[in-house]
Every structure is written in C-alpha cells, then in structure tokens.
C-alpha cells in the first residue's frame, strides 16, 4: 500500500511504514512488561500529532541543532514511519474497542466494523491488501 499511494520507492521506505505500523503497540511494553495501557495514549492521534509538533518546534527554536538539509532528510524519511503509525490507528479505529478521541477523557472513536483478531478483521486486511495491488 505504501508503495502505491505514498511514493515509497525503496526498501527503507517500506520498512519504515512497517515499523510505524507496529510502533503504537510496541511502545506500550518494556520487554515483557506492559508500561502503558493497550490502546491508550499510544493509540491517540493527538499524541502522535503533538510529538511531531514538539519535534518541529524544537528544530525551529534551535533546541535541536540541525541544518536545513538535515531537517529535510529526517522529514523525508520519517514521513513513512508516521504513515505507518496513522495507518495502524485508522485500522484500530474500525474495531469495537477503537482509539482514544479526546485527551484524558473516556470518549473513543470506534466504528465497530469488526473485533480485533476476528475473521472480519482478517477479511478487511486481505481485501484492502488486494485492492492496493490493483
């Protein structure tokens, strides 16, 4: 999907999308110990948006000292990681549990199309994957 829709033309870009697609789940644990609630802050669109904005502000204010070319290179490479993260969140928003909608509130975005790990989810993933190959 990344290759077709987002211009990923090399292996690094595809690996970055794949890494981003598991990052929201991966950061919830340290080894085998869960440190964050599953589908909590790590699955919030606002959390990832704030991280990207915080990084950008640090670059603009000179807190992170990088040249313009270095910033452009990091941004070009990081976009595929970010795409993977947001694809993960989009798919989780389709499930019964959903994802956090508002910071520090119980409201969730849950379109309830299928349960995680269900045949419905598998069918969805296979269908979308096949459509991306067209």
mmCIF file of N, CA and C in Angstrom:
data_model
loop_
_atom_site.group_PDB
_atom_site.id
_atom_site.type_symbol
_atom_site.label_atom_id
_atom_site.label_comp_id
_atom_site.label_asym_id
_atom_site.label_seq_id
_atom_site.Cartn_x
_atom_site.Cartn_y
_atom_site.Cartn_z
ATOM 1 N N UNK A 1 0.822 -1.189 0.000
ATOM 2 C CA UNK A 1 0.000 0.000 0.000
ATOM 3 C C UNK A 1 0.870 1.257 0.000
ATOM 4 N N UNK A 2 1.912 1.249 0.809
ATOM 5 C CA UNK A 2 2.750 2.444 0.886
ATOM 6 C C UNK A 2 3.361 2.760 -0.467
ATOM 7 N N UNK A 3 3.800 1.748 -1.168
ATOM 8 C CA UNK A 3 4.433 1.967 -2.462
ATOM 9 C C UNK A 3 3.449 2.623 -3.426
ATOM 10 N N UNK A 4 2.257 2.109 -3.457
ATOM 11 C CA UNK A 4 1.262 2.574 -4.420
ATOM 12 C C UNK A 4 0.754 3.986 -4.130
ATOM 13 N N UNK A 5 0.458 4.272 -2.869
ATOM 14 C CA UNK A 5 -0.226 5.516 -2.541
ATOM 15 C C UNK A 5 0.664 6.613 -1.975
ATOM 16 N N UNK A 6 1.825 6.252 -1.428
ATOM 17 C CA UNK A 6 2.618 7.262 -0.743
ATOM 18 C C UNK A 6 3.997 7.473 -1.353
ATOM 19 N N UNK A 7 4.269 6.877 -2.490
ATOM 20 C CA UNK A 7 5.517 7.125 -3.179
ATOM 21 C C UNK A 7 6.718 6.403 -2.622
ATOM 22 N N UNK A 8 6.521 5.363 -1.838
ATOM 23 C CA UNK A 8 7.664 4.613 -1.311
ATOM 24 C C UNK A 8 8.309 3.857 -2.456
ATOM 25 N N UNK A 9 9.571 4.186 -2.727
ATOM 26 C CA UNK A 9 10.207 3.566 -3.876
ATOM 27 C C UNK A 9 11.419 2.725 -3.497
ATOM 28 N N UNK A 10 11.706 2.613 -2.228
ATOM 29 C CA UNK A 10 12.854 1.814 -1.832
ATOM 30 C C UNK A 10 12.508 0.972 -0.605
ATOM 31 N N UNK A 11 13.386 0.047 -0.311
ATOM 32 C CA UNK A 11 13.161 -0.863 0.803
ATOM 33 C C UNK A 11 13.086 -0.121 2.130
ATOM 34 N N UNK A 12 13.917 0.912 2.313
ATOM 35 C CA UNK A 12 13.897 1.669 3.566
ATOM 36 C C UNK A 12 12.513 2.245 3.836
ATOM 37 N N UNK A 13 11.902 2.817 2.824
ATOM 38 C CA UNK A 13 10.580 3.426 2.994
ATOM 39 C C UNK A 13 9.544 2.387 3.388
ATOM 40 N N UNK A 14 9.590 1.230 2.757
ATOM 41 C CA UNK A 14 8.634 0.172 3.081
ATOM 42 C C UNK A 14 8.865 -0.379 4.487
ATOM 43 N N UNK A 15 10.132 -0.503 4.894
ATOM 44 C CA UNK A 15 10.444 -0.954 6.254
ATOM 45 C C UNK A 15 9.975 0.094 7.263
ATOM 46 N N UNK A 16 10.136 1.376 6.936
ATOM 47 C CA UNK A 16 9.693 2.445 7.835
ATOM 48 C C UNK A 16 8.178 2.408 8.029
ATOM 49 N N UNK A 17 7.416 2.171 6.964
ATOM 50 C CA UNK A 17 5.960 2.046 7.086
ATOM 51 C C UNK A 17 5.624 0.844 7.968
ATOM 52 N N UNK A 18 6.301 -0.265 7.733
ATOM 53 C CA UNK A 18 6.042 -1.470 8.540
ATOM 54 C C UNK A 18 6.382 -1.217 10.007
ATOM 55 N N UNK A 19 7.504 -0.558 10.269
ATOM 56 C CA UNK A 19 7.880 -0.250 11.656
ATOM 57 C C UNK A 19 6.851 0.679 12.303
ATOM 58 N N UNK A 20 6.426 1.694 11.567
ATOM 59 C CA UNK A 20 5.415 2.607 12.095
ATOM 60 C C UNK A 20 4.099 1.908 12.381
ATOM 61 N N UNK A 21 3.792 0.899 11.587
ATOM 62 C CA UNK A 21 2.514 0.207 11.758
ATOM 63 C C UNK A 21 2.468 -0.634 13.033
ATOM 64 N N UNK A 22 3.605 -0.941 13.630
ATOM 65 C CA UNK A 22 3.609 -1.688 14.904
ATOM 66 C C UNK A 22 4.048 -0.820 16.082
ATOM 67 N N UNK A 23 4.529 0.384 15.802
ATOM 68 C CA UNK A 23 5.041 1.250 16.867
ATOM 69 C C UNK A 23 4.028 1.564 17.967
ATOM 70 N N UNK A 24 2.763 1.871 17.664
ATOM 71 C CA UNK A 24 1.824 2.154 18.758
ATOM 72 C C UNK A 24 1.680 0.998 19.751
ATOM 73 N N UNK A 25 1.769 -0.237 19.286
ATOM 74 C CA UNK A 25 1.705 -1.388 20.197
ATOM 75 C C UNK A 25 3.051 -1.623 20.877
ATOM 76 N N UNK A 26 4.138 -1.429 20.135
ATOM 77 C CA UNK A 26 5.470 -1.731 20.635
ATOM 78 C C UNK A 26 5.848 -0.841 21.813
ATOM 79 N N UNK A 27 5.506 0.457 21.766
ATOM 80 C CA UNK A 27 5.918 1.361 22.851
ATOM 81 C C UNK A 27 5.122 1.157 24.136
ATOM 82 N N UNK A 28 4.120 0.310 24.095
ATOM 83 C CA UNK A 28 3.330 0.037 25.296
ATOM 84 C C UNK A 28 4.041 -0.894 26.270
ATOM 85 N N UNK A 29 5.108 -1.537 25.819
ATOM 86 C CA UNK A 29 5.789 -2.510 26.661
ATOM 87 C C UNK A 29 7.282 -2.224 26.757
ATOM 88 N N UNK A 30 7.871 -2.700 27.848
ATOM 89 C CA UNK A 30 9.322 -2.698 28.025
ATOM 90 C C UNK A 30 9.685 -4.157 28.259
ATOM 91 N N UNK A 31 10.191 -4.786 27.226
ATOM 92 C CA UNK A 31 10.407 -6.236 27.314
ATOM 93 C C UNK A 31 9.059 -6.928 27.333
ATOM 94 N N UNK A 32 8.812 -7.673 28.387
ATOM 95 C CA UNK A 32 7.513 -8.349 28.526
ATOM 96 C C UNK A 32 6.584 -7.640 29.507
ATOM 97 N N UNK A 33 7.019 -6.488 29.997
ATOM 98 C CA UNK A 33 6.234 -5.749 30.986
ATOM 99 C C UNK A 33 5.457 -4.634 30.306
ATOM 100 N N UNK A 34 4.153 -4.626 30.525
ATOM 101 C CA UNK A 34 3.318 -3.566 29.961
ATOM 102 C C UNK A 34 3.503 -2.310 30.802
ATOM 103 N N UNK A 35 3.864 -1.211 30.138
ATOM 104 C CA UNK A 35 4.067 0.055 30.845
ATOM 105 C C UNK A 35 2.976 1.078 30.516
ATOM 106 N N UNK A 36 2.269 0.848 29.417
ATOM 107 C CA UNK A 36 1.145 1.713 29.047
ATOM 108 C C UNK A 36 -0.080 0.842 28.784
ATOM 109 N N UNK A 37 -1.237 1.369 29.098
ATOM 110 C CA UNK A 37 -2.488 0.667 28.815
ATOM 111 C C UNK A 37 -2.625 0.461 27.302
ATOM 112 N N UNK A 38 -3.026 -0.764 26.912
ATOM 113 C CA UNK A 38 -3.197 -1.038 25.489
ATOM 114 C C UNK A 38 -4.319 -0.166 24.922
ATOM 115 N N UNK A 39 -4.036 0.407 23.786
ATOM 116 C CA UNK A 39 -4.928 1.339 23.098
ATOM 117 C C UNK A 39 -5.258 2.554 23.959
ATOM 118 N N UNK A 40 -4.267 2.953 24.710
ATOM 119 C CA UNK A 40 -4.388 4.180 25.493
ATOM 120 C C UNK A 40 -3.719 5.312 24.732
ATOM 121 N N UNK A 41 -2.829 6.033 25.407
ATOM 122 C CA UNK A 41 -2.190 7.207 24.814
ATOM 123 C C UNK A 41 -1.402 6.871 23.549
ATOM 124 N N UNK A 42 -0.825 5.668 23.485
ATOM 125 C CA UNK A 42 -0.028 5.306 22.304
ATOM 126 C C UNK A 42 -0.886 5.125 21.053
ATOM 127 N N UNK A 43 -2.201 5.076 21.229
ATOM 128 C CA UNK A 43 -3.110 4.920 20.093
ATOM 129 C C UNK A 43 -3.939 6.181 19.842
ATOM 130 N N UNK A 44 -3.490 7.288 20.418
ATOM 131 C CA UNK A 44 -4.220 8.547 20.268
ATOM 132 C C UNK A 44 -3.599 9.382 19.147
ATOM 133 N N UNK A 45 -4.420 9.799 18.204
ATOM 134 C CA UNK A 45 -3.953 10.638 17.103
ATOM 135 C C UNK A 45 -3.333 11.919 17.660
ATOM 136 N N UNK A 46 -3.960 12.491 18.677
ATOM 137 C CA UNK A 46 -3.453 13.734 19.252
ATOM 138 C C UNK A 46 -2.060 13.546 19.846
ATOM 139 N N UNK A 47 -1.751 12.371 20.408
ATOM 140 C CA UNK A 47 -0.436 12.107 21.000
ATOM 141 C C UNK A 47 0.658 12.172 19.927
ATOM 142 N N UNK A 48 0.441 11.464 18.820
ATOM 143 C CA UNK A 48 1.441 11.439 17.751
ATOM 144 C C UNK A 48 1.554 12.801 17.064
ATOM 145 N N UNK A 49 0.438 13.498 16.935
ATOM 146 C CA UNK A 49 0.462 14.838 16.346
ATOM 147 C C UNK A 49 1.278 15.775 17.233
ATOM 148 N N UNK A 50 1.084 15.679 18.544
ATOM 149 C CA UNK A 50 1.833 16.517 19.481
ATOM 150 C C UNK A 50 3.327 16.203 19.434
ATOM 151 N N UNK A 51 3.701 14.933 19.310
ATOM 152 C CA UNK A 51 5.119 14.583 19.216
ATOM 153 C C UNK A 51 5.762 15.192 17.978
ATOM 154 N N UNK A 52 5.068 15.102 16.846
ATOM 155 C CA UNK A 52 5.601 15.675 15.605
ATOM 156 C C UNK A 52 5.720 17.198 15.749
ATOM 157 N N UNK A 53 4.693 17.837 16.307
ATOM 158 C CA UNK A 53 4.743 19.288 16.502
ATOM 159 C C UNK A 53 5.839 19.695 17.475
ATOM 160 N N UNK A 54 6.024 18.927 18.548
ATOM 161 C CA UNK A 54 7.076 19.213 19.521
ATOM 162 C C UNK A 54 8.449 19.132 18.862
ATOM 163 N N UNK A 55 8.664 18.088 18.059
ATOM 164 C CA UNK A 55 9.935 17.970 17.338
ATOM 165 C C UNK A 55 10.143 19.172 16.423
ATOM 166 N N UNK A 56 9.113 19.555 15.698
ATOM 167 C CA UNK A 56 9.231 20.673 14.762
ATOM 168 C C UNK A 56 9.534 21.980 15.498
ATOM 169 N N UNK A 57 8.878 22.207 16.632
ATOM 170 C CA UNK A 57 9.131 23.410 17.426
ATOM 171 C C UNK A 57 10.573 23.422 17.925
ATOM 172 N N UNK A 58 11.056 22.263 18.381
ATOM 173 C CA UNK A 58 12.447 22.170 18.848
ATOM 174 C C UNK A 58 13.429 22.505 17.740
ATOM 175 N N UNK A 59 13.141 22.069 16.547
ATOM 176 C CA UNK A 59 14.005 22.383 15.401
ATOM 177 C C UNK A 59 13.936 23.880 15.102
ATOM 178 N N UNK A 60 12.724 24.443 15.084
ATOM 179 C CA UNK A 60 12.552 25.859 14.756
ATOM 180 C C UNK A 60 13.207 26.777 15.793
ATOM 181 N N UNK A 61 13.154 26.388 17.064
ATOM 182 C CA UNK A 61 13.717 27.204 18.143
ATOM 183 C C UNK A 61 15.213 26.962 18.335
ATOM 184 N N UNK A 62 15.780 26.029 17.580
ATOM 185 C CA UNK A 62 17.206 25.753 17.695
ATOM 186 C C UNK A 62 17.573 24.843 18.848
ATOM 187 N N UNK A 63 16.570 24.272 19.526
ATOM 188 C CA UNK A 63 16.842 23.344 20.628
ATOM 189 C C UNK A 63 17.511 22.091 20.086
ATOM 190 N N UNK A 64 17.055 21.662 18.922
ATOM 191 C CA UNK A 64 17.698 20.590 18.182
ATOM 192 C C UNK A 64 18.457 21.262 17.058
ATOM 193 N N UNK A 65 19.763 21.203 17.119
ATOM 194 C CA UNK A 65 20.557 21.945 16.150
ATOM 195 C C UNK A 65 20.859 21.088 14.926
ATOM 196 N N UNK A 66 20.083 21.338 13.885
ATOM 197 C CA UNK A 66 20.241 20.624 12.619
ATOM 198 C C UNK A 66 20.230 21.635 11.479
ATOM 199 N N UNK A 67 20.927 21.308 10.434
ATOM 200 C CA UNK A 67 20.884 22.163 9.249
ATOM 201 C C UNK A 67 19.553 21.958 8.532
ATOM 202 N N UNK A 68 19.236 22.874 7.645
ATOM 203 C CA UNK A 68 18.005 22.756 6.862
ATOM 204 C C UNK A 68 17.994 21.454 6.076
ATOM 205 N N UNK A 69 19.126 21.096 5.491
ATOM 206 C CA UNK A 69 19.226 19.854 4.712
ATOM 207 C C UNK A 69 18.997 18.631 5.599
ATOM 208 N N UNK A 70 19.538 18.661 6.821
ATOM 209 C CA UNK A 70 19.339 17.539 7.743
ATOM 210 C C UNK A 70 17.870 17.407 8.152
ATOM 211 N N UNK A 71 17.230 18.537 8.412
ATOM 212 C CA UNK A 71 15.803 18.523 8.760
ATOM 213 C C UNK A 71 14.990 17.953 7.608
ATOM 214 N N UNK A 72 15.295 18.378 6.403
ATOM 215 C CA UNK A 72 14.572 17.879 5.232
ATOM 216 C C UNK A 72 14.776 16.375 5.051
ATOM 217 N N UNK A 73 15.989 15.894 5.290
ATOM 218 C CA UNK A 73 16.276 14.461 5.161
ATOM 219 C C UNK A 73 15.514 13.659 6.209
ATOM 220 N N UNK A 74 15.531 14.127 7.445
ATOM 221 C CA UNK A 74 14.806 13.431 8.519
ATOM 222 C C UNK A 74 13.311 13.430 8.226
ATOM 223 N N UNK A 75 12.783 14.561 7.803
ATOM 224 C CA UNK A 75 11.352 14.664 7.488
ATOM 225 C C UNK A 75 10.977 13.716 6.360
ATOM 226 N N UNK A 76 11.828 13.640 5.338
ATOM 227 C CA UNK A 76 11.545 12.757 4.204
ATOM 228 C C UNK A 76 11.526 11.294 4.638
ATOM 229 N N UNK A 77 12.432 10.924 5.528
ATOM 230 C CA UNK A 77 12.498 9.541 5.989
ATOM 231 C C UNK A 77 11.421 9.242 7.031
ATOM 232 N N UNK A 78 11.141 10.212 7.900
ATOM 233 C CA UNK A 78 10.176 9.998 8.980
ATOM 234 C C UNK A 78 8.738 9.942 8.473
ATOM 235 N N UNK A 79 8.460 10.523 7.321
ATOM 236 C CA UNK A 79 7.066 10.536 6.852
ATOM 237 C C UNK A 79 6.516 9.125 6.680
ATOM 238 N N UNK A 80 7.363 8.172 6.281
ATOM 239 C CA UNK A 80 6.885 6.811 6.097
ATOM 240 C C UNK A 80 6.622 6.126 7.437
ATOM 241 N N UNK A 81 7.430 6.435 8.446
ATOM 242 C CA UNK A 81 7.180 5.938 9.792
ATOM 243 C C UNK A 81 5.845 6.492 10.294
ATOM 244 N N UNK A 82 5.616 7.768 10.084
ATOM 245 C CA UNK A 82 4.378 8.429 10.510
ATOM 246 C C UNK A 82 3.174 7.863 9.752
ATOM 247 N N UNK A 83 3.336 7.605 8.468
ATOM 248 C CA UNK A 83 2.253 6.989 7.683
ATOM 249 C C UNK A 83 1.882 5.641 8.284
ATOM 250 N N UNK A 84 2.884 4.836 8.636
ATOM 251 C CA UNK A 84 2.622 3.530 9.254
ATOM 252 C C UNK A 84 1.863 3.662 10.565
ATOM 253 N N UNK A 85 2.258 4.636 11.378
ATOM 254 C CA UNK A 85 1.577 4.865 12.660
ATOM 255 C C UNK A 85 0.109 5.204 12.420
ATOM 256 N N UNK A 86 -0.148 6.140 11.519
ATOM 257 C CA UNK A 86 -1.521 6.567 11.293
ATOM 258 C C UNK A 86 -2.368 5.498 10.604
ATOM 259 N N UNK A 87 -1.751 4.641 9.787
ATOM 260 C CA UNK A 87 -2.492 3.509 9.229
ATOM 261 C C UNK A 87 -2.902 2.537 10.333
ATOM 262 N N UNK A 88 -2.018 2.322 11.300
ATOM 263 C CA UNK A 88 -2.341 1.468 12.448
ATOM 264 C C UNK A 88 -3.526 2.048 13.219
ATOM 265 N N UNK A 89 -3.459 3.350 13.487
ATOM 266 C CA UNK A 89 -4.543 3.988 14.242
ATOM 267 C C UNK A 89 -5.854 3.954 13.465
ATOM 268 N N UNK A 90 -5.797 4.147 12.147
ATOM 269 C CA UNK A 90 -7.004 4.106 11.320
ATOM 270 C C UNK A 90 -7.644 2.722 11.381
ATOM 271 N N UNK A 91 -6.827 1.676 11.279
ATOM 272 C CA UNK A 91 -7.379 0.315 11.329
ATOM 273 C C UNK A 91 -7.967 0.030 12.710
ATOM 274 N N UNK A 92 -7.284 0.460 13.776
ATOM 275 C CA UNK A 92 -7.808 0.241 15.129
ATOM 276 C C UNK A 92 -9.098 1.024 15.372
ATOM 277 N N UNK A 93 -9.264 2.156 14.707
ATOM 278 C CA UNK A 93 -10.497 2.940 14.856
ATOM 279 C C UNK A 93 -11.694 2.204 14.272
ATOM 280 N N UNK A 94 -11.452 1.245 13.397
ATOM 281 C CA UNK A 94 -12.539 0.468 12.798
ATOM 282 C C UNK A 94 -13.037 -0.651 13.706
ATOM 283 N N UNK A 95 -12.309 -0.934 14.773
ATOM 284 C CA UNK A 95 -12.652 -2.061 15.645
ATOM 285 C C UNK A 95 -13.677 -1.662 16.711
ATOM 286 N N UNK A 96 -14.113 -2.667 17.448
ATOM 287 C CA UNK A 96 -15.089 -2.445 18.518
ATOM 288 C C UNK A 96 -14.506 -1.575 19.629
ATOM 289 N N UNK A 97 -13.236 -1.792 19.970
ATOM 290 C CA UNK A 97 -12.596 -1.034 21.046
ATOM 291 C C UNK A 97 -12.268 0.390 20.626
ATOM 292 N N UNK A 98 -11.816 0.565 19.398
ATOM 293 C CA UNK A 98 -11.495 1.891 18.891
ATOM 294 C C UNK A 98 -10.228 2.478 19.467
ATOM 295 N N UNK A 99 -10.089 3.807 19.315
ATOM 296 C CA UNK A 99 -8.910 4.538 19.792
ATOM 297 C C UNK A 99 -9.366 5.765 20.580
ATOM 298 N N UNK A 100 -8.496 6.290 21.468
ATOM 299 C CA UNK A 100 -8.869 7.486 22.240
ATOM 300 C C UNK A 100 -9.162 8.660 21.309
ATOM 301 N N UNK A 101 -10.199 9.392 21.644
ATOM 302 C CA UNK A 101 -10.619 10.513 20.805
ATOM 303 C C UNK A 101 -10.168 11.854 21.382
ATOM 304 N N UNK A 102 -10.368 12.032 22.676
ATOM 305 C CA UNK A 102 -10.085 13.295 23.346
ATOM 306 C C UNK A 102 -9.064 13.033 24.454
ATOM 307 N N UNK A 103 -8.054 13.911 24.598
ATOM 308 C CA UNK A 103 -7.056 13.697 25.652
ATOM 309 C C UNK A 103 -7.681 13.598 27.043
ATOM 310 N N UNK A 104 -7.278 12.549 27.759
ATOM 311 C CA UNK A 104 -7.635 12.362 29.166
ATOM 312 C C UNK A 104 -9.141 12.279 29.425
ATOM 313 N N UNK A 105 -9.862 11.785 28.440
ATOM 314 C CA UNK A 105 -11.307 11.577 28.566
ATOM 315 C C UNK A 105 -11.610 10.169 28.083
ATOM 316 N N UNK A 106 -12.725 9.595 28.477
ATOM 317 C CA UNK A 106 -13.027 8.215 28.082
ATOM 318 C C UNK A 106 -13.583 8.049 26.661
ATOM 319 N N UNK A 107 -13.933 9.148 25.995
ATOM 320 C CA UNK A 107 -14.513 9.031 24.659
ATOM 321 C C UNK A 107 -13.530 8.379 23.690
ATOM 322 N N UNK A 108 -14.080 7.490 22.824
ATOM 323 C CA UNK A 108 -13.256 6.776 21.858
ATOM 324 C C UNK A 108 -13.891 6.859 20.479
ATOM 325 N N UNK A 109 -13.053 6.784 19.463
ATOM 326 C CA UNK A 109 -13.517 6.667 18.091
ATOM 327 C C UNK A 109 -13.523 5.183 17.769
ATOM 328 N N UNK A 110 -14.706 4.604 17.678
ATOM 329 C CA UNK A 110 -14.850 3.173 17.418
ATOM 330 C C UNK A 110 -15.968 2.978 16.398
ATOM 331 N N UNK A 111 -15.592 2.665 15.168
ATOM 332 C CA UNK A 111 -16.599 2.478 14.125
ATOM 333 C C UNK A 111 -17.247 1.102 14.178
ATOM 334 N N UNK A 112 -16.699 0.208 14.980
ATOM 335 C CA UNK A 112 -17.291 -1.106 15.297
ATOM 336 C C UNK A 112 -17.578 -1.970 14.065
ATOM 337 N N UNK A 113 -16.679 -1.946 13.094
ATOM 338 C CA UNK A 113 -16.862 -2.792 11.908
ATOM 339 C C UNK A 113 -16.480 -4.247 12.172
ATOM 340 N N UNK A 114 -15.561 -4.467 13.109
ATOM 341 C CA UNK A 114 -15.134 -5.829 13.437
ATOM 342 C C UNK A 114 -14.373 -5.818 14.754
ATOM 343 N N UNK A 115 -14.205 -7.009 15.323
ATOM 344 C CA UNK A 115 -13.412 -7.169 16.543
ATOM 345 C C UNK A 115 -11.969 -7.486 16.163
ATOM 346 N N UNK A 116 -11.046 -7.055 16.991
ATOM 347 C CA UNK A 116 -9.634 -7.347 16.758
ATOM 348 C C UNK A 116 -9.415 -8.856 16.766
ATOM 349 N N UNK A 117 -8.707 -9.349 15.749
ATOM 350 C CA UNK A 117 -8.410 -10.780 15.660
ATOM 351 C C UNK A 117 -9.535 -11.620 15.079
ATOM 352 N N UNK A 118 -10.611 -10.998 14.661
ATOM 353 C CA UNK A 118 -11.764 -11.744 14.140
ATOM 354 C C UNK A 118 -11.590 -12.057 12.653
ATOM 355 N N UNK A 119 -12.454 -12.899 12.151
ATOM 356 C CA UNK A 119 -12.463 -13.186 10.711
ATOM 357 C C UNK A 119 -12.794 -11.929 9.910
ATOM 358 N N UNK A 120 -13.643 -11.089 10.482
ATOM 359 C CA UNK A 120 -13.991 -9.835 9.821
ATOM 360 C C UNK A 120 -12.773 -8.949 9.630
ATOM 361 N N UNK A 121 -11.921 -8.883 10.642
ATOM 362 C CA UNK A 121 -10.698 -8.100 10.514
ATOM 363 C C UNK A 121 -9.773 -8.713 9.463
ATOM 364 N N UNK A 122 -9.629 -10.028 9.487
ATOM 365 C CA UNK A 122 -8.774 -10.704 8.504
ATOM 366 C C UNK A 122 -9.289 -10.450 7.089
ATOM 367 N N UNK A 123 -10.595 -10.538 6.904
ATOM 368 C CA UNK A 123 -11.193 -10.280 5.597
ATOM 369 C C UNK A 123 -10.936 -8.842 5.157
ATOM 370 N N UNK A 124 -11.060 -7.909 6.083
ATOM 371 C CA UNK A 124 -10.800 -6.499 5.786
ATOM 372 C C UNK A 124 -9.357 -6.299 5.333
ATOM 373 N N UNK A 125 -8.413 -6.848 6.083
ATOM 374 C CA UNK A 125 -6.994 -6.682 5.757
ATOM 375 C C UNK A 125 -6.670 -7.300 4.395
ATOM 376 N N UNK A 126 -7.178 -8.494 4.143
ATOM 377 C CA UNK A 126 -6.927 -9.150 2.856
ATOM 378 C C UNK A 126 -7.546 -8.344 1.717
ATOM 379 N N UNK A 127 -8.772 -7.876 1.901
ATOM 380 C CA UNK A 127 -9.452 -7.096 0.865
ATOM 381 C C UNK A 127 -8.698 -5.811 0.540
ATOM 382 N N UNK A 128 -8.307 -5.069 1.575
ATOM 383 C CA UNK A 128 -7.580 -3.817 1.357
ATOM 384 C C UNK A 128 -6.244 -4.104 0.690
ATOM 385 N N UNK A 129 -5.563 -5.146 1.125
ATOM 386 C CA UNK A 129 -4.267 -5.507 0.528
ATOM 387 C C UNK A 129 -4.419 -5.843 -0.954
ATOM 388 N N UNK A 130 -5.435 -6.598 -1.276
ATOM 389 C CA UNK A 130 -5.675 -6.946 -2.688
ATOM 390 C C UNK A 130 -6.038 -5.727 -3.523
ATOM 391 N N UNK A 131 -6.839 -4.849 -2.964
ATOM 392 C CA UNK A 131 -7.199 -3.624 -3.684
ATOM 393 C C UNK A 131 -5.974 -2.748 -3.952
ATOM 394 N N UNK A 132 -5.023 -2.768 -3.032
ATOM 395 C CA UNK A 132 -3.811 -1.982 -3.220
ATOM 396 C C UNK A 132 -2.937 -2.520 -4.332
ATOM 397 N N UNK A 133 -3.094 -3.778 -4.664
ATOM 398 C CA UNK A 133 -2.308 -4.377 -5.736
ATOM 399 C C UNK A 133 -2.855 -4.060 -7.130
ATOM 400 N N UNK A 134 -4.099 -3.591 -7.189
ATOM 401 C CA UNK A 134 -4.705 -3.273 -8.486
ATOM 402 C C UNK A 134 -4.057 -2.085 -9.150
#
